[in-house]
């Protein structure tokens, strides 16, 4: 049965700042703790194809893959999919941004299926993504809120 995750966080910052920082793909190694590097392979309009490389895992393995990301600023939504799927049969991600009285709610939903020969099954990957999304979202929130405060103080 395919995996599905749904995680969100509210960031005390304007939507434009949250959008700009989280969609600046080249800055992701500074925004996320898990990414070692990003290489943009192609840009066509609102669609970007790029390679993400993670820091080595606990076994020293470095995971890398190519993704395609399409942004639609007018509806505050991003759709992404892995082009090089690696251990996944497929991986689709949707990022949604909504203005709230507290700031900007950022929501990530992921739908995926692991290959039969993957080192983890759908349930295990669901748990892993849910745990890691919380960590990454909190880190991103803190960095964006710090930037928002610095902008106000400047």
mmCIF file of C-alpha atoms in Angstrom:
data_model
loop_
_atom_site.group_PDB
_atom_site.id
_atom_site.type_symbol
_atom_site.label_atom_id
_atom_site.label_comp_id
_atom_site.label_asym_id
_atom_site.label_seq_id
_atom_site.Cartn_x
_atom_site.Cartn_y
_atom_site.Cartn_z
ATOM 1 C CA UNK A 1 0.000 0.000 0.000
ATOM 2 C CA UNK A 2 1.540 3.366 -1.014
ATOM 3 C CA UNK A 3 2.767 5.747 1.666
ATOM 4 C CA UNK A 4 1.288 9.152 2.424
ATOM 5 C CA UNK A 5 2.461 11.878 4.773
ATOM 6 C CA UNK A 6 0.928 15.245 5.666
ATOM 7 C CA UNK A 7 2.934 17.693 7.791
ATOM 8 C CA UNK A 8 2.589 21.407 8.431
ATOM 9 C CA UNK A 9 4.039 24.223 10.486
ATOM 10 C CA UNK A 10 3.167 27.870 11.017
ATOM 11 C CA UNK A 11 5.995 30.331 10.500
ATOM 12 C CA UNK A 12 5.729 33.799 12.052
ATOM 13 C CA UNK A 13 6.731 35.560 8.843
ATOM 14 C CA UNK A 14 5.036 36.993 5.749
ATOM 15 C CA UNK A 15 4.085 34.561 2.997
ATOM 16 C CA UNK A 16 6.378 36.288 0.465
ATOM 17 C CA UNK A 17 9.429 35.745 2.678
ATOM 18 C CA UNK A 18 8.519 32.108 3.390
ATOM 19 C CA UNK A 19 7.890 31.498 -0.323
ATOM 20 C CA UNK A 20 11.115 33.172 -1.423
ATOM 21 C CA UNK A 21 13.338 31.387 1.084
ATOM 22 C CA UNK A 22 11.850 27.916 0.664
ATOM 23 C CA UNK A 23 11.791 28.095 -3.131
ATOM 24 C CA UNK A 24 15.378 29.312 -3.505
ATOM 25 C CA UNK A 25 16.594 25.812 -4.329
ATOM 26 C CA UNK A 26 20.263 26.808 -4.445
ATOM 27 C CA UNK A 27 20.093 27.831 -0.759
ATOM 28 C CA UNK A 28 18.635 24.509 0.434
ATOM 29 C CA UNK A 29 21.951 23.219 1.855
ATOM 30 C CA UNK A 30 21.807 26.227 4.239
ATOM 31 C CA UNK A 31 18.061 25.927 4.894
ATOM 32 C CA UNK A 32 17.801 22.141 5.431
ATOM 33 C CA UNK A 33 20.207 20.194 7.631
ATOM 34 C CA UNK A 34 20.035 17.040 5.488
ATOM 35 C CA UNK A 35 21.213 18.370 2.115
ATOM 36 C CA UNK A 36 24.913 18.617 1.312
ATOM 37 C CA UNK A 37 24.477 20.105 -2.166
ATOM 38 C CA UNK A 38 22.050 21.131 -4.888
ATOM 39 C CA UNK A 39 22.838 21.285 -8.582
ATOM 40 C CA UNK A 40 20.302 22.977 -10.846
ATOM 41 C CA UNK A 41 20.230 21.042 -14.125
ATOM 42 C CA UNK A 42 17.563 22.954 -16.042
ATOM 43 C CA UNK A 43 15.084 25.797 -15.676
ATOM 44 C CA UNK A 44 12.108 26.228 -17.977
ATOM 45 C CA UNK A 45 9.562 28.819 -16.860
ATOM 46 C CA UNK A 46 8.310 27.804 -13.417
ATOM 47 C CA UNK A 47 9.808 24.305 -13.627
ATOM 48 C CA UNK A 48 13.253 23.470 -12.253
ATOM 49 C CA UNK A 49 15.057 20.144 -12.580
ATOM 50 C CA UNK A 50 17.805 19.643 -10.012
ATOM 51 C CA UNK A 51 20.011 17.103 -8.268
ATOM 52 C CA UNK A 52 19.907 16.880 -4.481
ATOM 53 C CA UNK A 53 22.698 15.176 -2.556
ATOM 54 C CA UNK A 54 22.331 14.384 1.112
ATOM 55 C CA UNK A 55 24.976 14.245 3.812
ATOM 56 C CA UNK A 56 26.147 10.670 4.444
ATOM 57 C CA UNK A 57 23.716 8.583 6.515
ATOM 58 C CA UNK A 58 24.663 6.647 9.658
ATOM 59 C CA UNK A 59 26.168 3.917 7.441
ATOM 60 C CA UNK A 60 28.210 6.380 5.375
ATOM 61 C CA UNK A 61 25.931 6.053 2.312
ATOM 62 C CA UNK A 62 25.353 9.240 0.314
ATOM 63 C CA UNK A 63 21.904 9.431 -1.287
ATOM 64 C CA UNK A 64 21.408 11.563 -4.390
ATOM 65 C CA UNK A 65 18.549 11.938 -6.874
ATOM 66 C CA UNK A 66 17.093 14.209 -9.535
ATOM 67 C CA UNK A 67 13.787 15.969 -8.902
ATOM 68 C CA UNK A 68 11.549 18.243 -10.914
ATOM 69 C CA UNK A 69 9.754 21.094 -9.165
ATOM 70 C CA UNK A 70 6.997 23.305 -10.557
ATOM 71 C CA UNK A 71 6.039 26.461 -8.682
ATOM 72 C CA UNK A 72 2.745 28.323 -8.941
ATOM 73 C CA UNK A 73 3.164 31.473 -6.878
ATOM 74 C CA UNK A 74 -0.325 32.730 -7.757
ATOM 75 C CA UNK A 75 -1.902 29.787 -5.889
ATOM 76 C CA UNK A 76 0.953 29.392 -3.360
ATOM 77 C CA UNK A 77 1.576 25.785 -4.361
ATOM 78 C CA UNK A 78 4.550 23.722 -5.515
ATOM 79 C CA UNK A 79 4.428 20.257 -7.081
ATOM 80 C CA UNK A 80 7.539 18.107 -7.160
ATOM 81 C CA UNK A 81 8.401 14.598 -8.218
ATOM 82 C CA UNK A 82 11.495 12.484 -8.261
ATOM 83 C CA UNK A 83 12.781 11.925 -11.781
ATOM 84 C CA UNK A 84 15.482 9.515 -10.560
ATOM 85 C CA UNK A 85 13.420 7.563 -8.076
ATOM 86 C CA UNK A 86 16.149 5.462 -6.428
ATOM 87 C CA UNK A 87 14.506 3.186 -3.823
ATOM 88 C CA UNK A 88 11.066 4.675 -4.586
ATOM 89 C CA UNK A 89 8.690 3.349 -7.241
ATOM 90 C CA UNK A 90 7.466 6.967 -7.241
ATOM 91 C CA UNK A 91 7.634 10.039 -5.006
ATOM 92 C CA UNK A 92 5.365 13.076 -5.404
ATOM 93 C CA UNK A 93 5.430 16.076 -3.081
ATOM 94 C CA UNK A 94 3.085 19.036 -2.770
ATOM 95 C CA UNK A 95 4.003 22.181 -0.835
ATOM 96 C CA UNK A 96 1.162 24.561 0.074
ATOM 97 C CA UNK A 97 1.438 27.975 1.683
ATOM 98 C CA UNK A 98 -1.436 29.815 3.391
ATOM 99 C CA UNK A 99 -1.531 33.162 5.170
ATOM 100 C CA UNK A 100 -2.868 32.948 8.725
ATOM 101 C CA UNK A 101 -3.200 35.506 11.538
ATOM 102 C CA UNK A 102 -0.051 33.903 13.067
ATOM 103 C CA UNK A 103 2.018 34.103 9.856
ATOM 104 C CA UNK A 104 2.338 31.542 7.079
ATOM 105 C CA UNK A 105 1.269 27.913 7.274
ATOM 106 C CA UNK A 106 3.548 25.693 5.191
ATOM 107 C CA UNK A 107 2.221 22.191 4.456
ATOM 108 C CA UNK A 108 4.034 19.287 2.831
ATOM 109 C CA UNK A 109 2.147 16.239 1.550
ATOM 110 C CA UNK A 110 4.052 13.328 0.105
ATOM 111 C CA UNK A 111 2.720 10.316 -1.771
ATOM 112 C CA UNK A 112 5.133 7.518 -2.572
ATOM 113 C CA UNK A 113 5.715 3.835 -2.906
ATOM 114 C CA UNK A 114 8.902 1.976 -2.123
ATOM 115 C CA UNK A 115 10.361 -0.531 -4.564
ATOM 116 C CA UNK A 116 10.215 -4.181 -3.411
ATOM 117 C CA UNK A 117 14.034 -4.270 -3.148
ATOM 118 C CA UNK A 118 14.276 -0.991 -1.159
ATOM 119 C CA UNK A 119 15.992 -1.143 2.234
ATOM 120 C CA UNK A 120 12.734 0.052 3.901
ATOM 121 C CA UNK A 121 9.023 -0.554 3.269
ATOM 122 C CA UNK A 122 6.206 1.998 2.807
ATOM 123 C CA UNK A 123 5.271 2.028 6.513
ATOM 124 C CA UNK A 124 8.869 2.463 7.613
ATOM 125 C CA UNK A 125 9.430 5.295 5.122
ATOM 126 C CA UNK A 126 6.194 6.975 6.247
ATOM 127 C CA UNK A 127 7.479 6.996 9.831
ATOM 128 C CA UNK A 128 10.913 8.242 8.719
ATOM 129 C CA UNK A 129 9.460 11.068 6.593
ATOM 130 C CA UNK A 130 7.064 12.143 9.358
ATOM 131 C CA UNK A 131 9.879 12.311 11.935
ATOM 132 C CA UNK A 132 12.292 14.078 9.578
ATOM 133 C CA UNK A 133 9.695 16.533 8.233
ATOM 134 C CA UNK A 134 9.053 17.771 11.775
ATOM 135 C CA UNK A 135 12.781 18.344 12.327
ATOM 136 C CA UNK A 136 13.315 20.069 8.970
ATOM 137 C CA UNK A 137 10.178 22.212 9.246
ATOM 138 C CA UNK A 138 11.193 23.450 12.699
ATOM 139 C CA UNK A 139 14.690 24.266 11.434
ATOM 140 C CA UNK A 140 13.265 26.116 8.418
ATOM 141 C CA UNK A 141 10.783 27.961 10.634
ATOM 142 C CA UNK A 142 13.539 29.127 12.955
ATOM 143 C CA UNK A 143 15.740 30.357 10.087
ATOM 144 C CA UNK A 144 12.905 32.208 8.360
ATOM 145 C CA UNK A 145 11.683 33.787 11.597
ATOM 146 C CA UNK A 146 15.245 34.914 12.338
ATOM 147 C CA UNK A 147 15.434 36.531 8.880
ATOM 148 C CA UNK A 148 12.010 38.163 9.402
ATOM 149 C CA UNK A 149 13.148 39.659 12.725
ATOM 150 C CA UNK A 150 16.404 40.911 11.183
ATOM 151 C CA UNK A 151 14.462 42.566 8.354
ATOM 152 C CA UNK A 152 12.181 44.372 10.818
ATOM 153 C CA UNK A 153 15.136 45.516 12.950
ATOM 154 C CA UNK A 154 17.144 46.789 9.950
#
